[in-house]
Amino acid sequence: NAGVTQTPKFRILKIGQSMTLQCAQDMNHNYMYWYRQDPGMGLKLIYYSVGAGITDKGEVPNGYNVSRSTTEDFPLRLELAAPSQTSVYFCASSYSTGELFFGEGSRLTVL
Amino acid sequence: GESVGLHLPTLSVQEGDNSIINCAYSNSASDYFIWYKQESGKGPQFIIDIRSNMDKRQGQRVTVLLNKTVKHLSLQIAATQPGDSAVYFCAENTGTASKLTFGTGTRLQVTL
């Protein structure tokens, strides 16, 4: 099992550009999450999903969109990149209300 | 390069000593708590968890203590090793779907 796989690992965007961060898990987990982590801070929840076709906002959803068409995949879309979105993004999954398994992170810089 | 934890509180311990990392949580209704370890450039890794109906749980070299009266969580690491050097986060489950709320983290530095 690969666990939670995130791509790309690094990306530099210009202000106003769009991109999608990919996340896939092979553990057949129903729950998936996107967090962002700014320097010196803990992780903040952007969006989460409790199953295919169901998504909901977390603490900091503005500027992002998600979709969950399959159990395995949970992409995060940035439509108009802003410098405030420079961060490290972590995708995670869980079987139910328990331990989250995290990917290695995607480091995004918006210039 | 290092992008996490530039201004985190830091705990320095000597190799072989015990470490105690503390965390204050915010929601008295939280019923599940987790400690994560994050090494530089990596995602958080699960260490140990505890449910609110317990006040202590032990793992291999680690113990988590929960004091619901003062909303305090601690992680004890016995015989700290250089490989324990990392940033440690506590997280609380504040609702359904494992919507974890993370603390700001503590950096553990192990000196030889």
JSON list of C-alpha atoms in Angstrom, two decimals:
[
{"chain": "A", "resi": 1, "resn": "ASN", "atom": "CA", "xyz": [0.00, 0.00, 0.00]},
{"chain": "A", "resi": 2, "resn": "ALA", "atom": "CA", "xyz": [1.25, 3.47, -0.89]},
{"chain": "A", "resi": 3, "resn": "GLY", "atom": "CA", "xyz": [-1.00, 5.15, 1.70]},
{"chain": "A", "resi": 4, "resn": "VAL", "atom": "CA", "xyz": [-1.77, 8.79, 0.87]},
{"chain": "A", "resi": 5, "resn": "THR", "atom": "CA", "xyz": [-0.04, 10.14, -2.23]},
{"chain": "A", "resi": 6, "resn": "GLN", "atom": "CA", "xyz": [0.13, 13.84, -3.02]},
{"chain": "A", "resi": 7, "resn": "THR", "atom": "CA", "xyz": [1.29, 15.51, -6.22]},
{"chain": "A", "resi": 8, "resn": "PRO", "atom": "CA", "xyz": [3.06, 17.75, -6.95]},
{"chain": "A", "resi": 9, "resn": "LYS", "atom": "CA", "xyz": [5.53, 17.95, -4.07]},
{"chain": "A", "resi": 10, "resn": "PHE", "atom": "CA", "xyz": [6.58, 21.48, -4.99]},
{"chain": "A", "resi": 11, "resn": "ARG", "atom": "CA", "xyz": [5.01, 24.18, -7.13]},
{"chain": "A", "resi": 12, "resn": "ILE", "atom": "CA", "xyz": [5.53, 27.88, -7.78]},
{"chain": "A", "resi": 13, "resn": "LEU", "atom": "CA", "xyz": [2.57, 29.86, -9.09]},
{"chain": "A", "resi": 14, "resn": "LYS", "atom": "CA", "xyz": [2.12, 33.41, -10.23]},
{"chain": "A", "resi": 15, "resn": "ILE", "atom": "CA", "xyz": [-0.66, 35.51, -8.71]},
{"chain": "A", "resi": 16, "resn": "GLY", "atom": "CA", "xyz": [-3.95, 34.75, -10.46]},
{"chain": "A", "resi": 17, "resn": "GLN", "atom": "CA", "xyz": [-2.92, 31.37, -11.84]},
{"chain": "A", "resi": 18, "resn": "SER", "atom": "CA", "xyz": [-4.94, 28.24, -11.14]},
{"chain": "A", "resi": 19, "resn": "MET", "atom": "CA", "xyz": [-3.86, 24.76, -10.23]},
{"chain": "A", "resi": 20, "resn": "THR", "atom": "CA", "xyz": [-5.03, 21.50, -8.72]},
{"chain": "A", "resi": 21, "resn": "LEU", "atom": "CA", "xyz": [-3.29, 19.59, -5.96]},
{"chain": "A", "resi": 22, "resn": "GLN", "atom": "CA", "xyz": [-3.88, 15.89, -6.36]},
{"chain": "A", "resi": 23, "resn": "CYS", "atom": "CA", "xyz": [-4.46, 13.44, -3.52]},
{"chain": "A", "resi": 24, "resn": "ALA", "atom": "CA", "xyz": [-5.06, 9.71, -3.75]},
{"chain": "A", "resi": 25, "resn": "GLN", "atom": "CA", "xyz": [-5.35, 7.02, -1.08]},
{"chain": "A", "resi": 26, "resn": "ASP", "atom": "CA", "xyz": [-5.38, 3.26, -1.51]},
{"chain": "A", "resi": 27, "resn": "MET", "atom": "CA", "xyz": [-6.65, 2.29, 1.94]},
{"chain": "A", "resi": 28, "resn": "ASN", "atom": "CA", "xyz": [-10.35, 2.40, 1.02]},
{"chain": "A", "resi": 29, "resn": "HIS", "atom": "CA", "xyz": [-10.91, 5.15, 3.57]},
{"chain": "A", "resi": 30, "resn": "ASN", "atom": "CA", "xyz": [-14.23, 6.95, 3.47]},
{"chain": "A", "resi": 31, "resn": "TYR", "atom": "CA", "xyz": [-12.99, 10.17, 5.06]},
{"chain": "A", "resi": 32, "resn": "MET", "atom": "CA", "xyz": [-10.53, 12.51, 3.37]},
{"chain": "A", "resi": 33, "resn": "TYR", "atom": "CA", "xyz": [-9.21, 15.93, 4.35]},
{"chain": "A", "resi": 34, "resn": "TRP", "atom": "CA", "xyz": [-7.16, 18.85, 3.13]},
{"chain": "A", "resi": 35, "resn": "TYR", "atom": "CA", "xyz": [-5.13, 20.87, 5.63]},
{"chain": "A", "resi": 36, "resn": "ARG", "atom": "CA", "xyz": [-2.75, 23.77, 5.18]},
{"chain": "A", "resi": 37, "resn": "GLN", "atom": "CA", "xyz": [0.23, 24.48, 7.41]},
{"chain": "A", "resi": 38, "resn": "ASP", "atom": "CA", "xyz": [1.82, 27.90, 7.61]},
{"chain": "A", "resi": 39, "resn": "PRO", "atom": "CA", "xyz": [5.29, 28.41, 9.16]},
{"chain": "A", "resi": 40, "resn": "GLY", "atom": "CA", "xyz": [5.23, 28.11, 12.94]},
{"chain": "A", "resi": 41, "resn": "MET", "atom": "CA", "xyz": [1.60, 27.09, 12.98]},
{"chain": "A", "resi": 42, "resn": "GLY", "atom": "CA", "xyz": [-0.46, 23.98, 13.35]},
{"chain": "A", "resi": 43, "resn": "LEU", "atom": "CA", "xyz": [-2.59, 22.52, 10.59]},
{"chain": "A", "resi": 44, "resn": "LYS", "atom": "CA", "xyz": [-5.84, 24.22, 9.60]},
{"chain": "A", "resi": 45, "resn": "LEU", "atom": "CA", "xyz": [-8.65, 22.28, 7.93]},
{"chain": "A", "resi": 46, "resn": "ILE", "atom": "CA", "xyz": [-9.63, 23.56, 4.47]},
{"chain": "A", "resi": 47, "resn": "TYR", "atom": "CA", "xyz": [-12.19, 20.98, 3.27]},
{"chain": "A", "resi": 48, "resn": "TYR", "atom": "CA", "xyz": [-13.15, 17.45, 4.11]},
{"chain": "A", "resi": 49, "resn": "SER", "atom": "CA", "xyz": [-15.23, 14.65, 2.66]},
{"chain": "A", "resi": 50, "resn": "VAL", "atom": "CA", "xyz": [-17.05, 11.77, 4.37]},
{"chain": "A", "resi": 51, "resn": "GLY", "atom": "CA", "xyz": [-17.51, 9.81, 1.16]},
{"chain": "A", "resi": 52, "resn": "ALA", "atom": "CA", "xyz": [-17.73, 9.99, -2.61]},
{"chain": "A", "resi": 53, "resn": "GLY", "atom": "CA", "xyz": [-20.00, 12.82, -3.71]},
{"chain": "A", "resi": 54, "resn": "ILE", "atom": "CA", "xyz": [-19.98, 14.54, -0.30]},
{"chain": "A", "resi": 55, "resn": "THR", "atom": "CA", "xyz": [-17.76, 17.47, 0.64]},
{"chain": "A", "resi": 56, "resn": "ASP", "atom": "CA", "xyz": [-17.91, 20.13, 3.32]},
{"chain": "A", "resi": 57, "resn": "LYS", "atom": "CA", "xyz": [-16.04, 23.25, 4.37]},
{"chain": "A", "resi": 58, "resn": "GLY", "atom": "CA", "xyz": [-13.49, 23.31, 7.13]},
{"chain": "A", "resi": 59, "resn": "GLU", "atom": "CA", "xyz": [-12.01, 26.24, 9.00]},
{"chain": "A", "resi": 60, "resn": "VAL", "atom": "CA", "xyz": [-10.33, 28.06, 6.07]},
{"chain": "A", "resi": 61, "resn": "PRO", "atom": "CA", "xyz": [-12.16, 27.18, 2.80]},
{"chain": "A", "resi": 62, "resn": "ASN", "atom": "CA", "xyz": [-12.02, 30.57, 1.03]},
{"chain": "A", "resi": 63, "resn": "GLY", "atom": "CA", "xyz": [-10.09, 30.49, -2.24]},
{"chain": "A", "resi": 64, "resn": "TYR", "atom": "CA", "xyz": [-10.31, 26.69, -2.59]},
{"chain": "A", "resi": 65, "resn": "ASN", "atom": "CA", "xyz": [-12.63, 24.11, -4.08]},
{"chain": "A", "resi": 66, "resn": "VAL", "atom": "CA", "xyz": [-12.75, 20.34, -3.86]},
{"chain": "A", "resi": 67, "resn": "SER", "atom": "CA", "xyz": [-14.53, 17.41, -5.46]},
{"chain": "A", "resi": 68, "resn": "ARG", "atom": "CA", "xyz": [-14.86, 13.75, -4.52]},
{"chain": "A", "resi": 69, "resn": "SER", "atom": "CA", "xyz": [-15.99, 11.71, -7.47]},
{"chain": "A", "resi": 70, "resn": "THR", "atom": "CA", "xyz": [-14.33, 8.49, -6.24]},
{"chain": "A", "resi": 71, "resn": "THR", "atom": "CA", "xyz": [-13.40, 7.03, -2.86]},
{"chain": "A", "resi": 72, "resn": "GLU", "atom": "CA", "xyz": [-9.72, 7.16, -3.77]},
{"chain": "A", "resi": 73, "resn": "ASP", "atom": "CA", "xyz": [-9.26, 10.73, -5.02]},
{"chain": "A", "resi": 74, "resn": "PHE", "atom": "CA", "xyz": [-9.77, 14.12, -3.40]},
{"chain": "A", "resi": 75, "resn": "PRO", "atom": "CA", "xyz": [-8.27, 16.97, -5.49]},
{"chain": "A", "resi": 76, "resn": "LEU", "atom": "CA", "xyz": [-7.94, 20.52, -4.15]},
{"chain": "A", "resi": 77, "resn": "ARG", "atom": "CA", "xyz": [-8.40, 23.35, -6.64]},
{"chain": "A", "resi": 78, "resn": "LEU", "atom": "CA", "xyz": [-7.00, 26.87, -6.33]},
{"chain": "A", "resi": 79, "resn": "GLU", "atom": "CA", "xyz": [-8.76, 29.10, -8.84]},
{"chain": "A", "resi": 80, "resn": "LEU", "atom": "CA", "xyz": [-7.01, 32.48, -8.48]},
{"chain": "A", "resi": 81, "resn": "ALA", "atom": "CA", "xyz": [-3.78, 32.01, -6.57]},
{"chain": "A", "resi": 82, "resn": "ALA", "atom": "CA", "xyz": [-2.88, 34.69, -4.03]},
{"chain": "A", "resi": 83, "resn": "PRO", "atom": "CA", "xyz": [0.30, 35.16, -1.95]},
{"chain": "A", "resi": 84, "resn": "SER", "atom": "CA", "xyz": [-1.73, 34.30, 1.17]},
{"chain": "A", "resi": 85, "resn": "GLN", "atom": "CA", "xyz": [-2.08, 30.77, -0.21]},
{"chain": "A", "resi": 86, "resn": "THR", "atom": "CA", "xyz": [1.67, 30.17, 0.03]},
{"chain": "A", "resi": 87, "resn": "SER", "atom": "CA", "xyz": [1.76, 27.24, 2.42]},
{"chain": "A", "resi": 88, "resn": "VAL", "atom": "CA", "xyz": [2.35, 23.54, 2.79]},
{"chain": "A", "resi": 89, "resn": "TYR", "atom": "CA", "xyz": [-0.75, 21.52, 1.97]},
{"chain": "A", "resi": 90, "resn": "PHE", "atom": "CA", "xyz": [-1.42, 18.12, 3.50]},
{"chain": "A", "resi": 91, "resn": "CYS", "atom": "CA", "xyz": [-4.00, 15.61, 2.41]},
{"chain": "A", "resi": 92, "resn": "ALA", "atom": "CA", "xyz": [-5.14, 12.98, 4.91]},
{"chain": "A", "resi": 93, "resn": "SER", "atom": "CA", "xyz": [-7.56, 10.10, 5.09]},
{"chain": "A", "resi": 94, "resn": "SER", "atom": "CA", "xyz": [-9.19, 8.05, 7.82]},
{"chain": "A", "resi": 95, "resn": "TYR", "atom": "CA", "xyz": [-11.41, 5.00, 8.09]},
{"chain": "A", "resi": 96, "resn": "SER", "atom": "CA", "xyz": [-13.86, 6.73, 10.40]},
{"chain": "A", "resi": 97, "resn": "THR", "atom": "CA", "xyz": [-13.57, 8.94, 13.46]},
{"chain": "A", "resi": 98, "resn": "GLY", "atom": "CA", "xyz": [-10.04, 7.99, 14.37]},
{"chain": "A", "resi": 99, "resn": "GLU", "atom": "CA", "xyz": [-6.46, 8.30, 13.32]},
{"chain": "A", "resi": 100, "resn": "LEU", "atom": "CA", "xyz": [-5.70, 10.38, 10.23]},
{"chain": "A", "resi": 101, "resn": "PHE", "atom": "CA", "xyz": [-3.06, 9.17, 7.81]},
{"chain": "A", "resi": 102, "resn": "PHE", "atom": "CA", "xyz": [-1.20, 12.04, 6.14]},
{"chain": "A", "resi": 103, "resn": "GLY", "atom": "CA", "xyz": [0.57, 12.43, 2.84]},
{"chain": "A", "resi": 104, "resn": "GLU", "atom": "CA", "xyz": [4.04, 13.94, 2.55]},
{"chain": "A", "resi": 105, "resn": "GLY", "atom": "CA", "xyz": [2.74, 17.41, 1.68]},
{"chain": "A", "resi": 106, "resn": "SER", "atom": "CA", "xyz": [2.70, 19.77, -1.29]},
{"chain": "A", "resi": 107, "resn": "ARG", "atom": "CA", "xyz": [4.72, 22.95, -0.94]},
{"chain": "A", "resi": 108, "resn": "LEU", "atom": "CA", "xyz": [3.13, 25.83, -2.81]},
{"chain": "A", "resi": 109, "resn": "THR", "atom": "CA", "xyz": [4.64, 29.28, -3.33]},
{"chain": "A", "resi": 110, "resn": "VAL", "atom": "CA", "xyz": [2.61, 32.09, -4.91]},
{"chain": "A", "resi": 111, "resn": "LEU", "atom": "CA", "xyz": [4.67, 35.00, -6.22]},
{"chain": "B", "resi": 1, "resn": "GLY", "atom": "CA", "xyz": [14.28, 23.32, 3.54]},
{"chain": "B", "resi": 2, "resn": "GLU", "atom": "CA", "xyz": [12.65, 23.88, 6.87]},
{"chain": "B", "resi": 3, "resn": "SER", "atom": "CA", "xyz": [9.33, 25.61, 6.52]},
{"chain": "B", "resi": 4, "resn": "VAL", "atom": "CA", "xyz": [7.58, 24.40, 9.64]},
{"chain": "B", "resi": 5, "resn": "GLY", "atom": "CA", "xyz": [8.10, 25.44, 13.18]},
{"chain": "B", "resi": 6, "resn": "LEU", "atom": "CA", "xyz": [10.32, 28.48, 12.80]},
{"chain": "B", "resi": 7, "resn": "HIS", "atom": "CA", "xyz": [8.85, 30.19, 15.87]},
{"chain": "B", "resi": 8, "resn": "LEU", "atom": "CA", "xyz": [7.61, 27.23, 17.86]},
{"chain": "B", "resi": 9, "resn": "PRO", "atom": "CA", "xyz": [8.23, 26.76, 21.57]},
{"chain": "B", "resi": 10, "resn": "THR", "atom": "CA", "xyz": [11.21, 24.48, 21.94]},
{"chain": "B", "resi": 11, "resn": "LEU", "atom": "CA", "xyz": [11.98, 21.81, 24.50]},
{"chain": "B", "resi": 12, "resn": "SER", "atom": "CA", "xyz": [15.61, 20.71, 24.74]},
{"chain": "B", "resi": 13, "resn": "VAL", "atom": "CA", "xyz": [16.39, 17.46, 26.50]},
{"chain": "B", "resi": 14, "resn": "GLN", "atom": "CA", "xyz": [19.48, 15.32, 26.81]},
{"chain": "B", "resi": 15, "resn": "GLU", "atom": "CA", "xyz": [19.57, 11.94, 25.21]},
{"chain": "B", "resi": 16, "resn": "GLY", "atom": "CA", "xyz": [18.34, 9.35, 27.68]},
{"chain": "B", "resi": 17, "resn": "ASP", "atom": "CA", "xyz": [16.25, 11.78, 29.73]},
{"chain": "B", "resi": 18, "resn": "ASN", "atom": "CA", "xyz": [12.46, 11.76, 29.79]},
{"chain": "B", "resi": 19, "resn": "SER", "atom": "CA", "xyz": [10.55, 14.41, 27.83]},
{"chain": "B", "resi": 20, "resn": "ILE", "atom": "CA", "xyz": [7.21, 15.93, 28.70]},
{"chain": "B", "resi": 21, "resn": "ILE", "atom": "CA", "xyz": [5.36, 17.93, 26.09]},
{"chain": "B", "resi": 22, "resn": "ASN", "atom": "CA", "xyz": [2.25, 19.79, 27.18]},
{"chain": "B", "resi": 23, "resn": "CYS", "atom": "CA", "xyz": [-0.84, 20.91, 25.33]},
{"chain": "B", "resi": 24, "resn": "ALA", "atom": "CA", "xyz": [-3.91, 22.89, 26.35]},
{"chain": "B", "resi": 25, "resn": "TYR", "atom": "CA", "xyz": [-6.99, 22.13, 24.30]},
{"chain": "B", "resi": 26, "resn": "SER", "atom": "CA", "xyz": [-9.91, 24.41, 23.73]},
{"chain": "B", "resi": 27, "resn": "ASN", "atom": "CA", "xyz": [-13.17, 22.50, 23.50]},
{"chain": "B", "resi": 28, "resn": "SER", "atom": "CA", "xyz": [-14.58, 20.80, 26.58]},
{"chain": "B", "resi": 29, "resn": "ALA", "atom": "CA", "xyz": [-16.81, 18.71, 24.29]},
{"chain": "B", "resi": 30, "resn": "SER", "atom": "CA", "xyz": [-13.84, 17.11, 22.50]},
{"chain": "B", "resi": 31, "resn": "ASP", "atom": "CA", "xyz": [-13.90, 13.36, 22.94]},
{"chain": "B", "resi": 32, "resn": "TYR", "atom": "CA", "xyz": [-10.80, 12.16, 21.14]},
{"chain": "B", "resi": 33, "resn": "PHE", "atom": "CA", "xyz": [-7.21, 13.37, 21.20]},
{"chain": "B", "resi": 34, "resn": "ILE", "atom": "CA", "xyz": [-4.14, 12.48, 19.19]},
{"chain": "B", "resi": 35, "resn": "TRP", "atom": "CA", "xyz": [-0.45, 13.25, 19.37]},
{"chain": "B", "resi": 36, "resn": "TYR", "atom": "CA", "xyz": [1.39, 13.56, 16.07]},
{"chain": "B", "resi": 37, "resn": "LYS", "atom": "CA", "xyz": [5.10, 13.76, 15.33]},
{"chain": "B", "resi": 38, "resn": "GLN", "atom": "CA", "xyz": [6.29, 15.77, 12.33]},
{"chain": "B", "resi": 39, "resn": "GLU", "atom": "CA", "xyz": [9.83, 15.51, 11.07]},
{"chain": "B", "resi": 40, "resn": "SER", "atom": "CA", "xyz": [11.28, 18.14, 8.80]},
{"chain": "B", "resi": 41, "resn": "GLY", "atom": "CA", "xyz": [9.82, 18.00, 5.30]},
{"chain": "B", "resi": 42, "resn": "LYS", "atom": "CA", "xyz": [7.35, 15.23, 6.13]},
{"chain": "B", "resi": 43, "resn": "GLY", "atom": "CA", "xyz": [3.71, 14.82, 6.97]},
{"chain": "B", "resi": 44, "resn": "PRO", "atom": "CA", "xyz": [2.52, 14.27, 10.54]},
{"chain": "B", "resi": 45, "resn": "GLN", "atom": "CA", "xyz": [2.82, 10.73, 11.87]},
{"chain": "B", "resi": 46, "resn": "PHE", "atom": "CA", "xyz": [0.52, 9.23, 14.48]},
{"chain": "B", "resi": 47, "resn": "ILE", "atom": "CA", "xyz": [2.10, 8.56, 17.87]},
{"chain": "B", "resi": 48, "resn": "ILE", "atom": "CA", "xyz": [-0.68, 7.79, 20.30]},
{"chain": "B", "resi": 49, "resn": "ASP", "atom": "CA", "xyz": [-4.33, 8.61, 20.91]},
{"chain": "B", "resi": 50, "resn": "ILE", "atom": "CA", "xyz": [-6.69, 8.72, 23.86]},
{"chain": "B", "resi": 51, "resn": "ARG", "atom": "CA", "xyz": [-10.44, 8.95, 24.25]},
{"chain": "B", "resi": 52, "resn": "SER", "atom": "CA", "xyz": [-12.12, 11.20, 26.77]},
{"chain": "B", "resi": 53, "resn": "ASN", "atom": "CA", "xyz": [-13.28, 8.28, 28.92]},
{"chain": "B", "resi": 54, "resn": "MET", "atom": "CA", "xyz": [-9.64, 7.58, 29.81]},
{"chain": "B", "resi": 55, "resn": "ASP", "atom": "CA", "xyz": [-7.05, 9.63, 31.67]},
{"chain": "B", "resi": 56, "resn": "LYS", "atom": "CA", "xyz": [-3.91, 7.70, 30.72]},
{"chain": "B", "resi": 57, "resn": "ARG", "atom": "CA", "xyz": [-2.75, 5.54, 27.89]},
{"chain": "B", "resi": 58, "resn": "GLN", "atom": "CA", "xyz": [0.63, 3.96, 27.31]},
{"chain": "B", "resi": 59, "resn": "GLY", "atom": "CA", "xyz": [2.45, 2.93, 24.19]},
{"chain": "B", "resi": 60, "resn": "GLN", "atom": "CA", "xyz": [5.99, 1.95, 23.46]},
{"chain": "B", "resi": 61, "resn": "ARG", "atom": "CA", "xyz": [8.12, 4.56, 25.29]},
{"chain": "B", "resi": 62, "resn": "VAL", "atom": "CA", "xyz": [5.24, 7.05, 25.16]},
{"chain": "B", "resi": 63, "resn": "THR", "atom": "CA", "xyz": [2.44, 7.89, 27.57]},
{"chain": "B", "resi": 64, "resn": "VAL", "atom": "CA", "xyz": [-0.41, 10.31, 27.08]},
{"chain": "B", "resi": 65, "resn": "LEU", "atom": "CA", "xyz": [-2.15, 11.88, 30.07]},
{"chain": "B", "resi": 66, "resn": "LEU", "atom": "CA", "xyz": [-5.51, 13.62, 29.82]},
{"chain": "B", "resi": 67, "resn": "ASN", "atom": "CA", "xyz": [-6.86, 16.00, 32.44]},
{"chain": "B", "resi": 68, "resn": "LYS", "atom": "CA", "xyz": [-10.34, 17.01, 31.37]},
{"chain": "B", "resi": 69, "resn": "THR", "atom": "CA", "xyz": [-10.86, 19.24, 34.39]},
{"chain": "B", "resi": 70, "resn": "VAL", "atom": "CA", "xyz": [-8.25, 21.73, 33.18]},
{"chain": "B", "resi": 71, "resn": "LYS", "atom": "CA", "xyz": [-8.39, 20.72, 29.50]},
{"chain": "B", "resi": 72, "resn": "HIS", "atom": "CA", "xyz": [-4.77, 19.62, 29.45]},
{"chain": "B", "resi": 73, "resn": "LEU", "atom": "CA", "xyz": [-3.00, 16.91, 27.53]},
{"chain": "B", "resi": 74, "resn": "SER", "atom": "CA", "xyz": [0.59, 15.78, 27.90]},
{"chain": "B", "resi": 75, "resn": "LEU", "atom": "CA", "xyz": [2.92, 13.47, 26.04]},
{"chain": "B", "resi": 76, "resn": "GLN", "atom": "CA", "xyz": [5.69, 11.75, 27.94]},
{"chain": "B", "resi": 77, "resn": "ILE", "atom": "CA", "xyz": [8.57, 10.18, 26.05]},
{"chain": "B", "resi": 78, "resn": "ALA", "atom": "CA", "xyz": [10.80, 7.87, 28.04]},
{"chain": "B", "resi": 79, "resn": "ALA", "atom": "CA", "xyz": [14.54, 7.62, 27.39]},
{"chain": "B", "resi": 80, "resn": "THR", "atom": "CA", "xyz": [14.48, 10.25, 24.67]},
{"chain": "B", "resi": 81, "resn": "GLN", "atom": "CA", "xyz": [16.55, 9.42, 21.60]},
{"chain": "B", "resi": 82, "resn": "PRO", "atom": "CA", "xyz": [17.99, 11.60, 18.81]},
{"chain": "B", "resi": 83, "resn": "GLY", "atom": "CA", "xyz": [15.36, 10.16, 16.47]},
{"chain": "B", "resi": 84, "resn": "ASP", "atom": "CA", "xyz": [12.69, 11.74, 18.65]},
{"chain": "B", "resi": 85, "resn": "SER", "atom": "CA", "xyz": [13.77, 15.21, 17.51]},
{"chain": "B", "resi": 86, "resn": "ALA", "atom": "CA", "xyz": [10.77, 16.66, 15.68]},
{"chain": "B", "resi": 87, "resn": "VAL", "atom": "CA", "xyz": [7.78, 18.94, 16.08]},
{"chain": "B", "resi": 88, "resn": "TYR", "atom": "CA", "xyz": [4.99, 17.45, 18.16]},
{"chain": "B", "resi": 89, "resn": "PHE", "atom": "CA", "xyz": [1.35, 18.43, 17.74]},
{"chain": "B", "resi": 90, "resn": "CYS", "atom": "CA", "xyz": [-1.64, 17.62, 19.83]},
{"chain": "B", "resi": 91, "resn": "ALA", "atom": "CA", "xyz": [-5.01, 17.47, 18.09]},
{"chain": "B", "resi": 92, "resn": "GLU", "atom": "CA", "xyz": [-8.56, 17.26, 19.37]},
{"chain": "B", "resi": 93, "resn": "ASN", "atom": "CA", "xyz": [-11.64, 15.93, 17.64]},
{"chain": "B", "resi": 94, "resn": "THR", "atom": "CA", "xyz": [-14.23, 18.64, 17.87]},
{"chain": "B", "resi": 95, "resn": "GLY", "atom": "CA", "xyz": [-17.04, 16.98, 15.98]},
{"chain": "B", "resi": 96, "resn": "THR", "atom": "CA", "xyz": [-17.85, 14.28, 13.52]},
{"chain": "B", "resi": 97, "resn": "ALA", "atom": "CA", "xyz": [-15.74, 12.97, 10.68]},
{"chain": "B", "resi": 98, "resn": "SER", "atom": "CA", "xyz": [-12.49, 13.29, 12.64]},
{"chain": "B", "resi": 99, "resn": "LYS", "atom": "CA", "xyz": [-12.34, 17.04, 12.07]},
{"chain": "B", "resi": 100, "resn": "LEU", "atom": "CA", "xyz": [-9.20, 17.44, 14.08]},
{"chain": "B", "resi": 101, "resn": "THR", "atom": "CA", "xyz": [-8.17, 20.82, 15.46]},
{"chain": "B", "resi": 102, "resn": "PHE", "atom": "CA", "xyz": [-4.41, 21.04, 15.83]},
{"chain": "B", "resi": 103, "resn": "GLY", "atom": "CA", "xyz": [-2.37, 22.94, 18.37]},
{"chain": "B", "resi": 104, "resn": "THR", "atom": "CA", "xyz": [0.57, 25.08, 17.26]},
{"chain": "B", "resi": 105, "resn": "GLY", "atom": "CA", "xyz": [3.18, 22.46, 18.11]},
{"chain": "B", "resi": 106, "resn": "THR", "atom": "CA", "xyz": [6.31, 22.08, 20.23]},
{"chain": "B", "resi": 107, "resn": "ARG", "atom": "CA", "xyz": [9.76, 21.44, 18.84]},
{"chain": "B", "resi": 108, "resn": "LEU", "atom": "CA", "xyz": [11.70, 18.74, 20.70]},
{"chain": "B", "resi": 109, "resn": "GLN", "atom": "CA", "xyz": [15.48, 18.97, 20.41]},
{"chain": "B", "resi": 110, "resn": "VAL", "atom": "CA", "xyz": [17.50, 16.07, 21.72]},
{"chain": "B", "resi": 111, "resn": "THR", "atom": "CA", "xyz": [21.07, 16.90, 22.66]},
{"chain": "B", "resi": 112, "resn": "LEU", "atom": "CA", "xyz": [23.83, 14.34, 22.93]}
]
